[in-house]
Short mmCIF file of N, CA and C in Angstrom, two decimals:
data_model
loop_
_atom_site.label_atom_id
_atom_site.label_comp_id
_atom_site.label_asym_id
_atom_site.label_seq_id
_atom_site.Cartn_x
_atom_site.Cartn_y
_atom_site.Cartn_z
N UNK G 1 0.58 -1.28 -0.19
CA UNK G 1 -0.29 -0.21 0.08
C UNK G 1 0.93 1.38 -0.10
N UNK G 2 0.43 2.49 0.77
CA UNK G 2 1.42 3.62 0.40
C UNK G 2 0.49 5.03 -0.84
N UNK G 3 1.35 5.31 -0.63
CA UNK G 3 0.99 6.52 -2.00
C UNK G 3 -0.37 7.28 -1.88
N UNK G 4 -1.05 6.35 -0.87
CA UNK G 4 -3.08 6.16 -1.88
C UNK G 4 -3.28 6.48 0.17
N UNK G 5 -4.64 6.78 0.47
CA UNK G 5 -5.11 6.36 1.41
C UNK G 5 -6.79 5.06 0.98
N UNK G 6 -7.27 4.06 2.47
CA UNK G 6 -7.45 3.29 2.23
C UNK G 6 -9.26 4.19 2.21
N UNK G 7 -10.10 3.87 1.89
CA UNK G 7 -10.99 3.93 2.87
C UNK G 7 -11.85 3.02 3.13
N UNK G 8 -12.30 2.88 4.70
CA UNK G 8 -12.39 1.86 5.46
C UNK G 8 -14.52 1.97 5.65
N UNK G 9 -14.99 0.64 4.96
CA UNK G 9 -16.44 0.86 4.98
C UNK G 9 -17.07 -0.68 6.19
N UNK G 10 -15.88 -1.07 6.61
CA UNK G 10 -16.81 -2.31 7.87
C UNK G 10 -15.56 -2.37 8.45
N UNK G 11 -15.52 -3.06 9.92
CA UNK G 11 -14.83 -3.35 11.42
C UNK G 11 -14.21 -4.64 10.35
N UNK G 12 -14.85 -5.29 9.77
CA UNK G 12 -14.38 -6.62 8.99
C UNK G 12 -12.81 -6.72 8.41
N UNK G 13 -12.47 -5.88 7.33
CA UNK G 13 -12.41 -5.13 6.79
C UNK G 13 -11.02 -3.81 7.43
N UNK G 14 -11.86 -3.88 8.96
CA UNK G 14 -10.64 -2.71 9.47
C UNK G 14 -10.50 -3.42 10.87
N UNK G 15 -10.30 -4.54 10.41
CA UNK G 15 -9.53 -5.96 11.18
C UNK G 15 -8.47 -5.82 10.70
N UNK G 16 -8.67 -6.82 9.82
CA UNK G 16 -8.04 -7.39 8.46
C UNK G 16 -6.63 -6.12 7.85
N UNK G 17 -6.73 -5.28 7.65
CA UNK G 17 -5.54 -3.82 7.68
C UNK G 17 -5.03 -4.28 8.71
N UNK G 18 -5.64 -4.04 9.85
CA UNK G 18 -4.80 -3.55 11.18
C UNK G 18 -4.04 -4.79 12.21
N UNK G 19 -4.47 -6.04 11.70
CA UNK G 19 -3.95 -7.37 11.75
C UNK G 19 -2.88 -7.51 10.59
N UNK G 20 -3.16 -7.33 9.56
CA UNK G 20 -2.38 -7.87 8.69
C UNK G 20 -1.21 -7.43 8.37
N UNK G 21 -1.19 -5.90 8.93
CA UNK G 21 0.54 -5.25 8.86
C UNK G 21 0.96 -4.94 9.98
N UNK G 22 2.51 -6.05 8.79
CA UNK G 22 3.96 -5.52 9.87
C UNK G 22 4.42 -4.01 9.99
N UNK G 23 4.29 -2.85 9.24
CA UNK G 23 4.11 -1.47 8.97
C UNK G 23 3.40 -1.25 9.45
N UNK G 24 4.07 0.10 10.22
CA UNK G 24 2.53 1.75 10.03
C UNK G 24 1.41 1.60 9.77
N UNK G 25 -0.41 2.61 10.41
CA UNK G 25 -1.02 1.55 9.92
C UNK G 25 -1.67 2.96 11.28
N UNK G 26 -1.80 4.63 10.04
CA UNK G 26 -2.56 5.06 10.74
C UNK G 26 -3.95 4.92 9.92
N UNK G 27 -5.03 5.16 11.47
CA UNK G 27 -6.28 5.68 10.73
C UNK G 27 -7.24 7.24 10.93
N UNK G 28 -7.09 7.46 10.51
CA UNK G 28 -7.80 8.63 10.50
C UNK G 28 -9.44 8.55 10.55
N UNK G 29 -10.03 8.75 11.25
CA UNK G 29 -11.66 8.19 11.34
C UNK G 29 -11.55 10.69 11.19
N UNK G 30 -12.56 10.33 10.22
CA UNK G 30 -13.54 12.36 9.84
C UNK G 30 -15.01 11.65 9.33
N UNK G 31 -15.43 12.54 9.34
CA UNK G 31 -17.08 12.88 9.05
C UNK G 31 -16.96 14.04 8.06
N UNK G 32 -17.75 14.50 7.26
CA UNK G 32 -17.89 15.65 6.06
C UNK G 32 -18.40 16.72 6.04
N UNK G 33 -19.16 16.36 7.65
CA UNK G 33 -19.53 18.03 8.63
C UNK G 33 -18.79 18.24 9.51
N UNK G 34 -17.47 17.05 9.74
CA UNK G 34 -16.75 17.91 10.42
C UNK G 34 -15.36 19.16 9.97
N UNK G 35 -15.48 20.84 9.72
CA UNK G 35 -14.77 21.40 8.92
C UNK G 35 -12.99 20.93 9.23
N UNK G 36 -12.51 21.43 10.72
CA UNK G 36 -11.06 20.40 10.70
C UNK G 36 -11.01 18.91 10.14
N UNK G 37 -11.62 18.26 10.35
CA UNK G 37 -11.42 16.86 9.26
C UNK G 37 -11.29 17.86 8.35
N UNK G 38 -11.50 18.37 7.25
CA UNK G 38 -11.82 18.93 6.18
C UNK G 38 -10.47 19.61 5.85
N UNK G 39 -9.51 20.05 7.11
CA UNK G 39 -8.72 21.32 7.50
C UNK G 39 -7.39 19.71 6.38
N UNK G 40 -7.92 19.27 7.50
CA UNK G 40 -6.40 18.05 7.34
C UNK G 40 -6.31 17.15 6.44
N UNK G 41 -7.24 16.95 5.55
CA UNK G 41 -7.67 15.39 4.84
C UNK G 41 -6.89 15.65 3.50
N UNK G 42 -6.11 17.54 3.35
CA UNK G 42 -4.94 17.05 2.35
C UNK G 42 -3.40 17.31 3.01
N UNK G 43 -3.56 17.57 4.39
CA UNK G 43 -2.09 16.69 4.28
C UNK G 43 -2.20 15.45 4.92
N UNK G 44 -3.28 14.80 5.18
CA UNK G 44 -2.45 13.07 4.97
C UNK G 44 -2.64 13.28 4.31
N UNK G 45 -4.11 13.26 2.84
CA UNK G 45 -3.24 12.88 2.31
C UNK G 45 -2.04 12.82 0.88
N UNK G 46 -1.17 14.51 1.66
CA UNK G 46 0.30 14.14 0.63
C UNK G 46 0.92 12.68 2.33
N UNK G 47 0.94 12.60 3.11
CA UNK G 47 1.87 12.19 4.36
C UNK G 47 2.13 10.80 3.50
N UNK G 48 0.00 10.49 3.22
CA UNK G 48 0.56 9.29 2.24
C UNK G 48 1.79 9.38 0.95
N UNK G 49 1.19 10.32 0.26
CA UNK G 49 2.43 9.81 -1.05
C UNK G 49 4.09 9.71 0.48
N UNK G 50 4.21 10.73 1.21
CA UNK G 50 5.71 10.26 0.93
C UNK G 50 6.23 9.73 2.45
N UNK G 51 5.23 9.07 3.18
CA UNK G 51 5.43 7.59 3.64
C UNK G 51 4.50 6.67 3.06
N UNK G 52 5.50 5.45 1.78
CA UNK G 52 4.07 5.60 0.74
C UNK G 52 5.31 3.75 2.17
N UNK G 53 5.55 3.60 2.77
CA UNK G 53 5.97 1.84 3.99
C UNK G 53 5.12 2.74 4.62
N UNK G 54 4.01 3.34 4.95
CA UNK G 54 2.71 3.46 5.62
C UNK G 54 1.60 3.36 4.87
N UNK G 55 0.98 2.43 6.00
CA UNK G 55 -0.87 2.62 5.08
C UNK G 55 -1.15 3.71 5.78
N UNK G 56 -2.21 4.70 5.42
CA UNK G 56 -3.57 5.10 5.67
C UNK G 56 -4.71 4.68 4.89
N UNK G 57 -5.78 5.18 6.21
CA UNK G 57 -6.83 4.21 6.56
C UNK G 57 -7.36 5.52 6.73
N UNK G 58 -8.98 6.08 5.79
CA UNK G 58 -9.23 6.27 6.20
C UNK G 58 -11.07 6.21 6.54
N UNK G 59 -11.94 6.38 8.08
CA UNK G 59 -13.29 5.45 8.22
C UNK G 59 -14.44 6.82 8.38
N UNK G 60 -14.98 7.09 8.19
CA UNK G 60 -16.20 7.54 8.21
C UNK G 60 -16.89 7.30 8.87
N UNK G 61 -17.00 7.59 9.66
CA UNK G 61 -17.79 8.04 10.97
C UNK G 61 -19.31 7.41 11.46
N UNK G 62 -19.33 8.19 9.71
CA UNK G 62 -21.20 7.95 10.13
C UNK G 62 -20.90 6.75 9.04
N UNK G 63 -21.02 6.16 7.80
CA UNK G 63 -21.05 5.31 7.02
C UNK G 63 -20.21 4.58 7.80
N UNK G 64 -19.21 3.99 9.00
CA UNK G 64 -19.12 2.96 8.97
C UNK G 64 -18.87 3.48 10.64
N UNK G 65 -20.32 3.09 11.45
CA UNK G 65 -20.24 3.18 12.07
C UNK G 65 -20.44 2.13 13.67
N UNK G 66 -20.04 0.73 12.59
CA UNK G 66 -19.20 0.29 13.55
C UNK G 66 -17.59 -0.26 14.27
N UNK G 67 -16.89 0.45 12.90
CA UNK G 67 -15.48 0.64 13.02
C UNK G 67 -15.29 1.70 14.04
N UNK G 68 -16.07 3.44 14.14
CA UNK G 68 -15.77 4.09 15.59
C UNK G 68 -16.61 3.40 16.10
N UNK G 69 -17.36 3.41 15.87
CA UNK G 69 -17.83 2.53 17.78
C UNK G 69 -16.60 1.57 18.76
N UNK G 70 -17.35 1.57 17.72
CA UNK G 70 -15.40 -0.23 18.50
C UNK G 70 -14.12 0.69 19.47
N UNK G 71 -13.78 1.04 18.41
CA UNK G 71 -12.90 2.22 18.43
C UNK G 71 -12.68 3.16 19.06
N UNK G 72 -14.18 3.42 19.98
CA UNK G 72 -13.95 4.70 21.21
C UNK G 72 -14.29 6.04 20.39
N UNK G 73 -14.39 6.10 19.40
CA UNK G 73 -14.45 7.37 19.21
C UNK G 73 -15.53 8.27 19.25
N UNK G 74 -15.47 9.38 19.78
CA UNK G 74 -16.27 10.39 20.01
C UNK G 74 -15.59 12.30 20.02
N UNK G 75 -14.63 11.71 19.29
CA UNK G 75 -14.44 13.60 18.83
C UNK G 75 -14.23 13.26 17.22
N UNK G 76 -14.32 14.46 15.94
CA UNK G 76 -13.05 14.46 15.16
C UNK G 76 -12.11 15.33 14.22
N UNK G 77 -11.58 15.62 14.00
CA UNK G 77 -10.87 13.66 13.64
C UNK G 77 -10.02 13.20 15.18
N UNK G 78 -9.86 12.07 14.79
CA UNK G 78 -9.30 11.45 15.61
C UNK G 78 -8.64 10.74 14.82
N UNK G 79 -6.97 10.42 14.82
CA UNK G 79 -6.49 10.13 14.72
C UNK G 79 -5.63 8.70 15.14
N UNK G 80 -5.10 6.95 14.97
CA UNK G 80 -5.17 5.93 16.16
C UNK G 80 -3.83 5.40 14.96
N UNK G 81 -3.43 5.31 15.78
CA UNK G 81 -1.77 4.30 15.36
C UNK G 81 -1.57 2.63 15.69
N UNK G 82 -1.16 2.52 15.08
CA UNK G 82 -1.35 1.21 15.47
C UNK G 82 -0.19 0.30 14.56
N UNK G 83 0.70 -0.66 15.35
CA UNK G 83 1.37 -1.56 14.16
C UNK G 83 1.85 -2.81 15.07
N UNK G 84 1.34 -3.43 14.55
CA UNK G 84 1.56 -5.32 14.52
C UNK G 84 -0.11 -5.64 14.97
N UNK G 85 -1.55 -4.93 14.85
CA UNK G 85 -1.60 -5.14 15.60
C UNK G 85 -2.21 -5.56 16.31
N UNK G 86 -1.54 -3.86 17.05
CA UNK G 86 -1.68 -2.85 18.70
C UNK G 86 -1.57 -1.89 18.34
N UNK G 87 -2.61 -0.48 18.81
CA UNK G 87 -2.80 0.70 18.92
C UNK G 87 -1.30 0.99 19.82
N UNK G 88 -0.59 2.12 19.58
CA UNK G 88 -0.32 2.23 19.95
C UNK G 88 -0.19 3.75 19.85
N UNK G 89 -0.61 4.90 19.64
CA UNK G 89 -1.15 5.67 20.27
C UNK G 89 -2.61 6.54 18.86
N UNK G 90 -2.68 7.44 19.55
CA UNK G 90 -4.00 7.89 19.20
C UNK G 90 -4.17 9.71 19.71
N UNK G 91 -4.64 9.96 19.05
CA UNK G 91 -4.65 12.61 19.11
C UNK G 91 -5.96 12.05 18.07
N UNK G 92 -5.87 13.12 19.48
CA UNK G 92 -7.77 13.87 18.32
C UNK G 92 -7.13 15.86 18.20
N UNK G 93 -8.26 16.34 17.18
CA UNK G 93 -7.76 16.62 16.59
C UNK G 93 -7.11 17.21 15.09
N UNK G 94 -6.61 18.04 15.26
CA UNK G 94 -6.50 18.71 13.22
C UNK G 94 -4.93 19.06 13.24
N UNK G 95 -4.31 19.04 14.39
CA UNK G 95 -2.83 19.42 14.05
C UNK G 95 -1.86 18.73 13.53
N UNK G 96 -1.95 20.13 12.08
CA UNK G 96 -0.83 18.49 11.11
C UNK G 96 0.31 18.53 12.15
N UNK G 97 1.80 18.69 12.85
CA UNK G 97 2.10 19.09 13.17
C UNK G 97 3.19 17.40 13.96
N UNK G 98 1.27 17.60 14.58
CA UNK G 98 1.33 16.18 15.37
C UNK G 98 1.41 15.16 14.88
N UNK G 99 0.37 15.29 13.66
CA UNK G 99 0.49 14.45 12.94
C UNK G 99 1.95 13.58 12.55
N UNK G 100 2.51 14.45 11.04
CA UNK G 100 3.49 14.11 11.05
C UNK G 100 4.70 13.54 11.81
N UNK G 101 4.50 14.16 13.22
CA UNK G 101 5.56 13.95 14.16
C UNK G 101 5.26 12.07 14.30
N UNK G 102 4.27 11.85 14.45
CA UNK G 102 3.50 10.67 14.48
C UNK G 102 4.00 9.88 13.58
N UNK G 103 3.25 10.39 13.17
CA UNK G 103 3.93 8.80 12.05
C UNK G 103 5.29 9.15 11.49
N UNK G 104 6.09 10.33 11.53
CA UNK G 104 8.12 9.79 11.86
C UNK G 104 8.37 9.04 13.37
N UNK G 105 7.85 9.02 14.14
CA UNK G 105 7.88 8.60 15.22
C UNK G 105 8.17 6.37 15.38
N UNK G 106 6.94 6.19 14.33
CA UNK G 106 6.54 4.92 14.90
C UNK G 106 7.17 4.11 13.28
N UNK G 107 6.75 5.44 11.96
CA UNK G 107 7.66 4.42 10.83
C UNK G 107 8.68 3.30 10.39
#
């Protein structure tokens, strides 16, 4: 993967992508009505091009409610970071600097 983001539509798909990757997986939980989500989307897409060995997923909380519920998402955007099937970091908010630093730290 890499160089693109993958839209997650089901919990099974989410689980497969998280569990079957030995590389860093970054998940953007977003909503179409969320202004901060829209503002950080271009930066997220750019990171997917800059870090081709990292998997970048997008979860629309309105279209994949089971995923957002099981991941306990309460605010958007929320970014979760997984490695070897385990969540290793999470933060909320459209903070491009924090997003970039977390990707660099865990890649």
